Structure formats: structure tokens, C-alpha cells
Coordinates of C-alpha atoms in Angstrom, one line a residue:
X8 CA -11.8 -4.3 47.0
X9 CA -14.7 -4.7 44.6
X10 CA -18.0 -2.8 45.1
X11 CA -19.9 -3.9 42.0
X12 CA -23.4 -2.7 41.4
X13 CA -23.6 -5.4 38.7
X14 CA -22.6 -8.1 41.2
X15 CA -25.6 -7.2 43.4
X16 CA -28.2 -6.9 40.7
X17 CA -27.6 -9.3 37.9
X18 CA -29.8 -10.9 35.0
X19 CA -16.3 -1.9 23.5
X20 CA -4.9 -1.9 22.2
X21 CA -3.7 -2.5 25.3
X22 CA -0.8 -4.6 24.2
X23 CA 1.7 -2.1 25.6
X24 CA 1.0 -2.8 29.2
X25 CA -1.3 -5.7 29.7
X26 CA 1.1 -8.6 30.1
X27 CA 3.1 -7.6 33.1
X28 CA 0.8 -9.2 35.7
X29 CA 0.0 -12.9 35.1
X30 CA -3.0 -15.0 36.0
X31 CA -2.7 -17.4 38.9
X32 CA -4.3 -20.7 39.7
X33 CA -6.6 -19.2 42.3
X34 CA -8.2 -16.9 39.7
X35 CA -8.5 -19.7 37.2
X36 CA -10.5 -21.6 39.7
X37 CA -12.8 -18.5 40.2
X38 CA -13.6 -18.0 36.5
X39 CA -17.3 -18.5 35.8
X40 CA -19.0 -21.4 34.2
X41 CA -22.5 -21.5 32.7
X42 CA -23.8 -23.0 35.9
X43 CA -22.3 -20.1 37.9
X44 CA -23.9 -17.3 36.0
X45 CA -26.2 -15.1 38.0
X46 CA -29.9 -15.4 37.2
X47 CA -31.4 -12.5 39.2
X48 CA -33.7 -10.3 37.0
X49 CA -32.3 -6.9 36.1
X50 CA -34.0 -3.6 35.2
X51 CA -34.8 -3.1 31.5
X52 CA -31.8 -1.8 29.6
X53 CA -31.7 1.6 27.9
X54 CA -31.7 1.0 24.1
X55 CA -30.6 3.6 21.6
X56 CA -31.5 2.6 18.1
X57 CA -29.9 4.1 15.0
X58 CA -31.5 7.4 13.9
X59 CA -34.3 7.4 11.4
X60 CA -32.0 9.0 8.8
X61 CA -29.4 6.2 9.2
X62 CA -32.1 3.5 9.1
X63 CA -33.6 4.9 5.9
X64 CA -30.2 5.4 4.3
X65 CA -29.2 1.8 5.1
X66 CA -32.2 0.5 3.2
X67 CA -31.6 2.4 0.0
X68 CA -30.1 0.7 -3.0
X69 CA -28.6 2.0 -6.2
X70 CA -26.2 4.9 -6.0
X71 CA -26.6 5.3 -2.3
X72 CA -25.5 1.7 -1.6
X73 CA -22.5 2.1 -4.0
X74 CA -21.4 5.2 -2.0
X75 CA -21.8 3.5 1.3
X76 CA -19.8 0.5 0.1
X77 CA -17.1 2.7 -1.4
X78 CA -16.7 4.7 1.8
X79 CA -16.7 1.6 4.0
X80 CA -14.0 0.2 1.8
X81 CA -11.9 3.4 2.2
X82 CA -11.9 2.8 6.0
X83 CA -10.4 -0.7 5.4
X84 CA -7.8 0.8 3.1
X85 CA -6.7 3.6 5.4
X86 CA -4.4 1.6 7.5
X87 CA -3.2 -0.6 4.6
X88 CA -2.7 2.0 1.9
X89 CA -1.6 5.2 3.7
X90 CA 1.9 4.2 4.7
X91 CA 2.7 2.9 1.2
X92 CA 1.3 6.1 -0.3
X93 CA 3.7 8.1 1.7
X94 CA 6.7 5.9 0.7
X95 CA 5.7 5.9 -2.9
X96 CA 5.3 9.6 -3.0
X97 CA 8.7 10.1 -1.3
X98 CA 10.4 7.9 -3.9
X99 CA 8.6 9.2 -7.0
X100 CA 8.1 12.9 -6.3
X101 CA 11.4 14.4 -5.5
X102 CA 10.3 18.0 -4.7
X103 CA 8.0 16.6 -1.9
X104 CA 10.8 14.7 -0.1
X105 CA 11.8 17.4 2.3
X106 CA 8.2 18.4 3.2
X107 CA 7.3 14.7 3.6
X108 CA 10.4 14.0 5.7
X109 CA 9.5 17.0 7.9
X110 CA 5.9 15.8 8.3
X111 CA 7.0 12.2 9.2
X112 CA 9.3 13.7 11.8
X113 CA 6.5 15.8 13.2
X114 CA 4.3 12.7 13.4
X115 CA 7.0 10.9 15.4
X116 CA 7.4 13.7 17.9
X117 CA 3.8 14.9 18.0
X118 CA 3.0 15.8 21.6
X119 CA -0.7 15.0 21.1
X120 CA 0.2 11.3 20.7
X121 CA 0.9 10.9 24.5
X122 CA -1.0 13.8 26.1
X123 CA -4.0 11.8 27.3
X124 CA -6.5 13.7 25.2
X125 CA -5.4 13.3 21.6
X126 CA -6.3 16.1 19.2
X127 CA -10.1 15.6 19.1
X128 CA -11.6 17.7 16.3
X129 CA -15.4 17.9 16.5
X130 CA -16.0 18.9 12.9
X131 CA -14.1 15.8 11.7
X132 CA -16.4 13.7 13.9
X133 CA -19.4 15.5 12.4
X134 CA -18.5 15.1 8.7
X135 CA -21.3 14.1 6.4
X136 CA -19.2 11.1 5.3
X137 CA -20.0 9.4 8.7
X138 CA -23.7 9.0 7.9
X139 CA -22.7 6.6 5.0
X140 CA -20.3 4.7 7.3
X141 CA -23.0 4.4 10.0
X142 CA -25.6 3.4 7.4
X143 CA -23.2 0.6 6.3
X144 CA -22.6 -0.4 10.0
X145 CA -25.8 0.7 11.8
X146 CA -25.0 1.1 15.5
X147 CA -27.4 0.2 18.3
X148 CA -26.3 1.1 21.8
X149 CA -27.5 -0.7 24.9
X150 CA -26.9 0.5 28.4
X151 CA -27.6 -1.7 31.5
X152 CA -27.8 1.6 33.4
X153 CA -27.2 5.2 32.9
X154 CA -23.6 6.2 33.8
X155 CA -22.8 9.2 36.0
X156 CA -21.1 11.8 33.8
X157 CA -19.1 13.2 36.8
X158 CA -17.0 10.1 36.9
X159 CA -14.2 8.9 34.7
X160 CA -14.4 5.3 33.5
X161 CA -12.3 2.6 31.8
X162 CA -14.4 0.9 29.2
X163 CA -13.1 -2.6 28.5
X164 CA -14.1 -3.1 24.8
X165 CA -14.4 -6.6 23.3
X166 CA -13.8 -8.0 20.8
X167 CA -11.0 -6.4 18.8
X168 CA -12.1 -7.7 15.4
X169 CA -9.8 -7.4 12.4
X170 CA -9.5 -3.6 12.1
X171 CA -11.5 -2.6 15.3
X172 CA -14.3 -0.9 13.4
X173 CA -16.0 -0.2 16.7
X174 CA -13.3 2.2 17.7
X175 CA -13.9 4.3 14.6
X176 CA -17.6 3.8 13.9
X177 CA -18.9 3.7 17.5
X178 CA -16.5 6.0 19.4
X179 CA -15.1 8.2 16.6
X180 CA -18.3 9.2 14.9
X181 CA -21.0 11.5 16.3
X182 CA -23.5 9.8 14.0
X183 CA -23.3 6.6 16.1
X184 CA -25.4 8.2 18.9
X185 CA -22.8 7.3 21.6
X186 CA -22.4 10.9 22.6
X187 CA -26.1 11.1 23.4
X188 CA -26.2 7.7 25.1
X189 CA -23.2 8.5 27.3
X190 CA -24.2 12.2 27.7
X191 CA -21.5 14.1 29.6
X192 CA -18.8 11.4 29.2
X193 CA -16.0 12.0 26.7
X194 CA -14.8 8.5 25.6
X195 CA -11.3 8.3 24.1
X196 CA -10.5 5.1 22.3
X197 CA -7.0 3.9 23.0
X198 CA -4.6 2.7 20.3
X199 CA -1.0 1.5 20.0
X200 CA 1.5 4.3 20.1
X201 CA 2.8 3.1 16.7
X202 CA -0.6 3.6 15.1
X203 CA -0.8 7.2 16.3
X204 CA 2.6 8.2 14.9
X205 CA 1.8 6.7 11.5
X206 CA 1.6 9.5 8.9
X207 CA -1.9 10.5 7.8
X208 CA -3.6 7.5 9.5
X209 CA -2.3 8.7 12.9
X210 CA -3.6 12.2 12.3
X211 CA -7.0 10.7 11.5
X212 CA -7.1 8.7 14.7
X213 CA -6.1 11.7 16.8
X214 CA -8.8 13.8 15.2
X215 CA -11.5 11.4 16.4
X216 CA -10.2 11.6 20.0
X217 CA -7.9 8.5 20.1
X218 CA -5.1 8.5 22.7
X219 CA -2.1 6.2 23.2
X220 CA -2.6 3.0 25.1
X221 CA 0.5 3.8 27.1
X222 CA 0.3 4.0 30.9
X223 CA 1.2 7.7 30.9
X224 CA -1.5 8.6 28.4
X225 CA -4.2 6.6 30.1
X226 CA -3.3 8.1 33.5
X227 CA -3.3 11.6 32.1
X228 CA -6.7 11.1 30.6
X229 CA -8.3 9.7 33.8
X230 CA -6.6 12.5 35.9
X231 CA -8.6 15.1 33.9
X232 CA -11.8 13.9 35.5
X233 CA -15.1 15.5 34.4
X234 CA -16.1 12.5 32.4
X235 CA -12.9 12.0 30.4
X236 CA -12.8 8.2 30.0
X237 CA -10.8 5.6 28.1
X238 CA -12.0 2.8 25.8
X239 CA -9.4 0.0 25.8
X240 CA -9.8 -2.9 23.4
X241 CA -8.4 -5.5 25.9
X242 CA -7.5 -8.3 23.5
X243 CA -5.4 -6.1 21.3
X244 CA -3.6 -7.3 18.3
X245 CA -3.3 -10.9 19.5
X246 CA -7.1 -11.2 19.7
X247 CA -7.5 -10.2 16.0
X248 CA -5.9 -13.6 15.1
X249 CA -9.0 -15.2 16.7
X250 CA -11.4 -13.1 14.7
X251 CA -13.8 -15.0 12.3
X252 CA -17.5 -15.0 11.7
X253 CA -19.2 -16.8 14.6
X254 CA -16.0 -17.0 16.7
X255 CA -16.4 -15.4 20.2
X256 CA -12.9 -16.1 21.6
X257 CA -11.4 -13.2 23.7
X258 CA -7.8 -12.8 24.8
X259 CA -8.2 -11.7 28.4
X260 CA -6.9 -14.1 31.1
X261 CA -3.4 -12.5 31.3
X262 CA -4.6 -9.0 30.4
X263 CA -4.7 -7.1 33.7
X264 CA -3.0 -3.8 33.0
X265 CA -6.4 -2.1 32.5
X266 CA -7.5 -3.4 35.9
X267 CA -4.4 -2.0 37.5
X268 CA -4.9 1.4 35.9
X269 CA -8.6 1.5 37.0
X270 CA -7.6 0.7 40.7
X271 CA -4.8 3.3 40.7
X272 CA -7.2 6.0 39.4
X273 CA -10.3 4.8 41.3
X274 CA -12.1 4.6 37.9
X275 CA -15.1 2.3 37.6
X276 CA -14.7 -0.5 35.0
X277 CA -17.4 -0.9 32.4
X278 CA -17.6 -4.3 30.6
X279 CA -18.4 -3.6 26.9
X280 CA -19.2 -6.1 24.2
X281 CA -19.8 -5.2 20.5
X282 CA -21.9 -7.7 18.8
X283 CA -21.1 -7.9 15.0
X284 CA -17.5 -6.8 15.2
X285 CA -16.2 -10.3 14.5
X286 CA -18.6 -10.8 11.6
X287 CA -17.3 -8.0 9.3
X288 CA -14.5 -10.2 7.7
X289 CA -13.6 -13.8 7.2
X290 CA -10.1 -14.9 8.2
X291 CA -7.9 -17.5 6.5
X292 CA -6.9 -20.1 9.1
X293 CA -4.1 -22.6 8.8
X294 CA -1.8 -24.0 11.5
X295 CA 1.5 -23.0 9.7
X296 CA 0.1 -19.5 8.9
X297 CA -1.0 -19.1 12.5
X298 CA 2.4 -19.9 13.9
X299 CA 4.0 -17.4 11.5
X300 CA 1.4 -14.7 12.5
X301 CA 2.0 -15.4 16.2
X302 CA 5.8 -15.1 15.8
X303 CA 5.4 -11.8 13.8
X304 CA 3.0 -10.5 16.5
X305 CA 5.6 -11.0 19.2
X306 CA 8.3 -9.2 17.1
X307 CA 6.3 -6.3 15.7
X308 CA 3.7 -5.6 18.5
X309 CA 0.9 -5.9 15.9
X310 CA -0.8 -8.8 14.1
X311 CA -1.1 -9.5 10.4
X312 CA -4.3 -11.5 10.0
X313 CA -5.1 -12.8 6.5
X314 CA -8.6 -11.6 5.9
X315 CA -11.2 -11.0 3.2
X316 CA -14.7 -9.7 2.9
X317 CA -17.0 -9.2 -0.1
X318 CA -15.1 -9.2 -3.4
X319 CA -11.8 -9.0 -1.7
X320 CA -11.3 -6.4 1.1
X321 CA -14.7 -4.9 1.0
X322 CA -16.1 -5.3 4.6
X323 CA -19.4 -7.1 5.0
X324 CA -22.4 -4.9 5.7
X325 CA -22.9 -5.7 9.4
X326 CA -25.0 -4.0 12.2
X327 CA -23.1 -3.3 15.4
X328 CA -24.7 -3.6 18.8
X329 CA -22.6 -2.1 21.6
X330 CA -23.7 -3.4 25.0
X331 CA -22.4 -1.5 28.0
X332 CA -22.6 -3.4 31.3
X333 CA -23.1 -2.0 34.8
X334 CA -20.0 -0.3 36.2
X335 CA -17.7 -2.3 38.5
X336 CA -16.7 0.2 41.2
X337 CA -13.2 -0.2 42.7
X338 CA -11.5 1.3 45.7
X339 CA -8.7 3.8 44.7
X340 CA -5.3 2.5 45.5
X341 CA -2.1 4.0 44.0
X342 CA -0.2 0.8 44.7
X343 CA -2.6 -2.1 44.2
X344 CA -1.4 -5.6 45.2
X345 CA -1.4 -8.6 42.9
X346 CA -4.2 -10.1 44.9
X347 CA -6.3 -6.9 44.6
X348 CA -5.7 -6.8 40.8
X349 CA -6.6 -10.5 40.5
X350 CA -9.8 -10.1 42.5
X351 CA -11.1 -7.2 40.4
X352 CA -10.0 -9.0 37.2
X353 CA -11.9 -12.1 38.1
X354 CA -15.0 -10.0 38.8
X355 CA -14.6 -8.2 35.5
X356 CA -14.6 -11.6 33.6
X357 CA -17.6 -12.8 35.6
X358 CA -19.6 -9.6 34.7
X359 CA -18.5 -9.9 31.0
X360 CA -19.8 -13.5 30.9
X361 CA -23.0 -12.4 32.5
X362 CA -23.4 -9.5 30.0
X363 CA -22.7 -11.7 27.0
X364 CA -25.1 -14.4 28.3
X365 CA -27.9 -11.8 28.9
X366 CA -27.8 -10.2 25.4
X367 CA -26.5 -13.0 23.1
X368 CA -30.0 -14.6 22.6
X369 CA -31.2 -11.2 21.4
X370 CA -28.3 -9.8 19.3
X371 CA -26.2 -12.9 18.4
X372 CA -28.3 -16.1 18.6
X373 CA -26.1 -17.9 16.0
X374 CA -22.8 -17.0 17.6
X375 CA -20.6 -19.3 19.6
X376 CA -20.4 -19.3 23.4
X377 CA -18.0 -16.8 24.9
X378 CA -14.4 -18.2 25.5
X379 CA -11.8 -16.4 27.5
X380 CA -8.2 -17.3 26.5

């Protein structure tokens, strides 16, 4: 059963579990068109602009701009360079082989990977380096309504982008202002299990509060209550292959695991769209390359997009606007039926379309129309 406030007053790695419930023809028929979008006026949204310090820093040139660019580039390199750094060190520095082997084993068996809370370290989220990251990607947060901090939510975050900067810059950093906007709510971004056991990079993800996107981890997080919530990038790795400037294609029609988990926990669903995420990089597109990437994605559980930014892999300086829709309340059911999951899933897509249509003219006037694949 759906009890959506958004439906009655209208105007942000989930590959491991999202494909086990498929879409049916009845839901396809219920997907919204432009003509079916609600038009009722809504209350004014709550808008949290970047702090004065971040705005002033983002306008500076010279050395400050160089530092911002360098640090933003390091974020790109983290996932690409760290595994090779470990391998290179293991091969070249013989006296470090035993400690490195022990560390890799610890990463693989680390209990924090699947405990539903990660290893959130507040001083890491408060490091001064984040102000340069947030100056490079200034974050604006828009809430359609204030969320009740006594509840636990599942935030369905779209789009994934190439490297999912919103998961780091928006949810990982205290400088983004999200902690203030969602006061009392502890939002844990979810990532693939494989990413969290990766040496160094996994430790970094755990330190900013990331949890595994496994069913067990998500259920443990929501069971904690008291505002502990999960941010799931619904399109996952497959959606990254659709990322390009101006492209607004989301992989969601057959992604229903997040809906099932919400119903089982009785957790409201919050549609979330991050404007700007898809504009950070360009992606090389070719039919043969795309077929190879799709094949690799099915075999390895993650995608290998061919992308570039400024002067190679330097990300483009891009403001990020995270828009949080009104929550979709669901009736708790430990064993939801396919029909119940399909009904809530269709409602979620409807509300995401409405959310995008409402804010696109303001924050993404040049972007394409939203496409659900």
C-alpha cells in the first residue's frame, strides 16, 4: 500500500540485489508521460545554498584554483590508482610484502564492511581538504519538505554519473551542508561490497560512513532506527555507461530491490536527483565499445566507462544541486508481494518524474528530458 504525501500535494550501488524482481506489462502501462504529470502547486522548497566560505573560495583564482583542481583530481585518481599502487608496492618493496598481505586480508574480512553502519569517522568528514572539494563542486541542497529525524529512510539517488561524486562530495563531506539540511538523519551511502574491501580506497569509503549495498547491510542499517538511513544509487554501474553531458537516462525499470527493502522495513522512500552529476565528465561512445563494456559489466559487476574531463582525467568544475522529494510512505510488510512492490515502484518513478520536471527549468534548463530505462 502506498500512502504518499507527494502524491496528494504535487507541483541522490544497488547492483547486488536490484535485478531479482522484474517489471511487468501492467507497470509499464502505468509509467508517467509528460501529459500525466501532476500540476498542483506545492509549498516553497527549503533551499540550502553553499556556505559563504565555499562560495568565496570557489571564485578565487591563482593558487587557490590550482589547489582545488589538484584535490578534485585526486578524488578521480583514488579508485583508479590505489589498487595499482598496492600491487606495485607489493612487487617492488620486498620488506613490505608481509604487512601488505596482512592488510589486504584484513580488508577482505573487515567486519565493518557488512555491519550496516560502516566505520564513520567524523574527523575525516571534517578535514580541511573538503572545503576545496566543495569549492570545486559547490553543493546546493533543496528539500521539498523537512524530513522527520525520528524515521529511517531509503534515499533513491540518481543519477550514478561516472564516479558517483555525489556519494562522496554530498553525503561524505560535512562541508556540503547535508548534515544541517537533514538534521538528525544519519545518511549512509551504499556501495558495492567489492569497493569496500578494496585496500585503501575501501577504508576511505568506510570512514565517510559508506555501507555495503547488500541486503544484510541495508537491513541492519534501517533496523537501527533513530534516523539511520541509506542512500542507494539505484542505477548502479550499468547507469554509468549512459553518463554524458546533457544525458538524463536512468536505469530503473527493473531495479526494485530498494523498494522491497523499504517495504520490509517500513522505511519511507525519498526520490533524490542530483543535477550536475552527469556533467562532470564526457564519455567516449561507440557501438562496439558499448557492447564490450556491457559484456564486462555482466562479468565483473562493475562498469568500465571510457571517460575524460579537462586535460585528460581532471573533472570539470561543476555545481551540484541535490533535490530531495517528498517521502513516499509505505506500509511495513516483512513479505511483500510482487504486486505490492510493483505498485510502490511505479509510484516512485511517477514522483521522480514529477520532481525532475519541477526543478529542471531552474537547475538544468539545457538538459535532456528524463528517460527511465
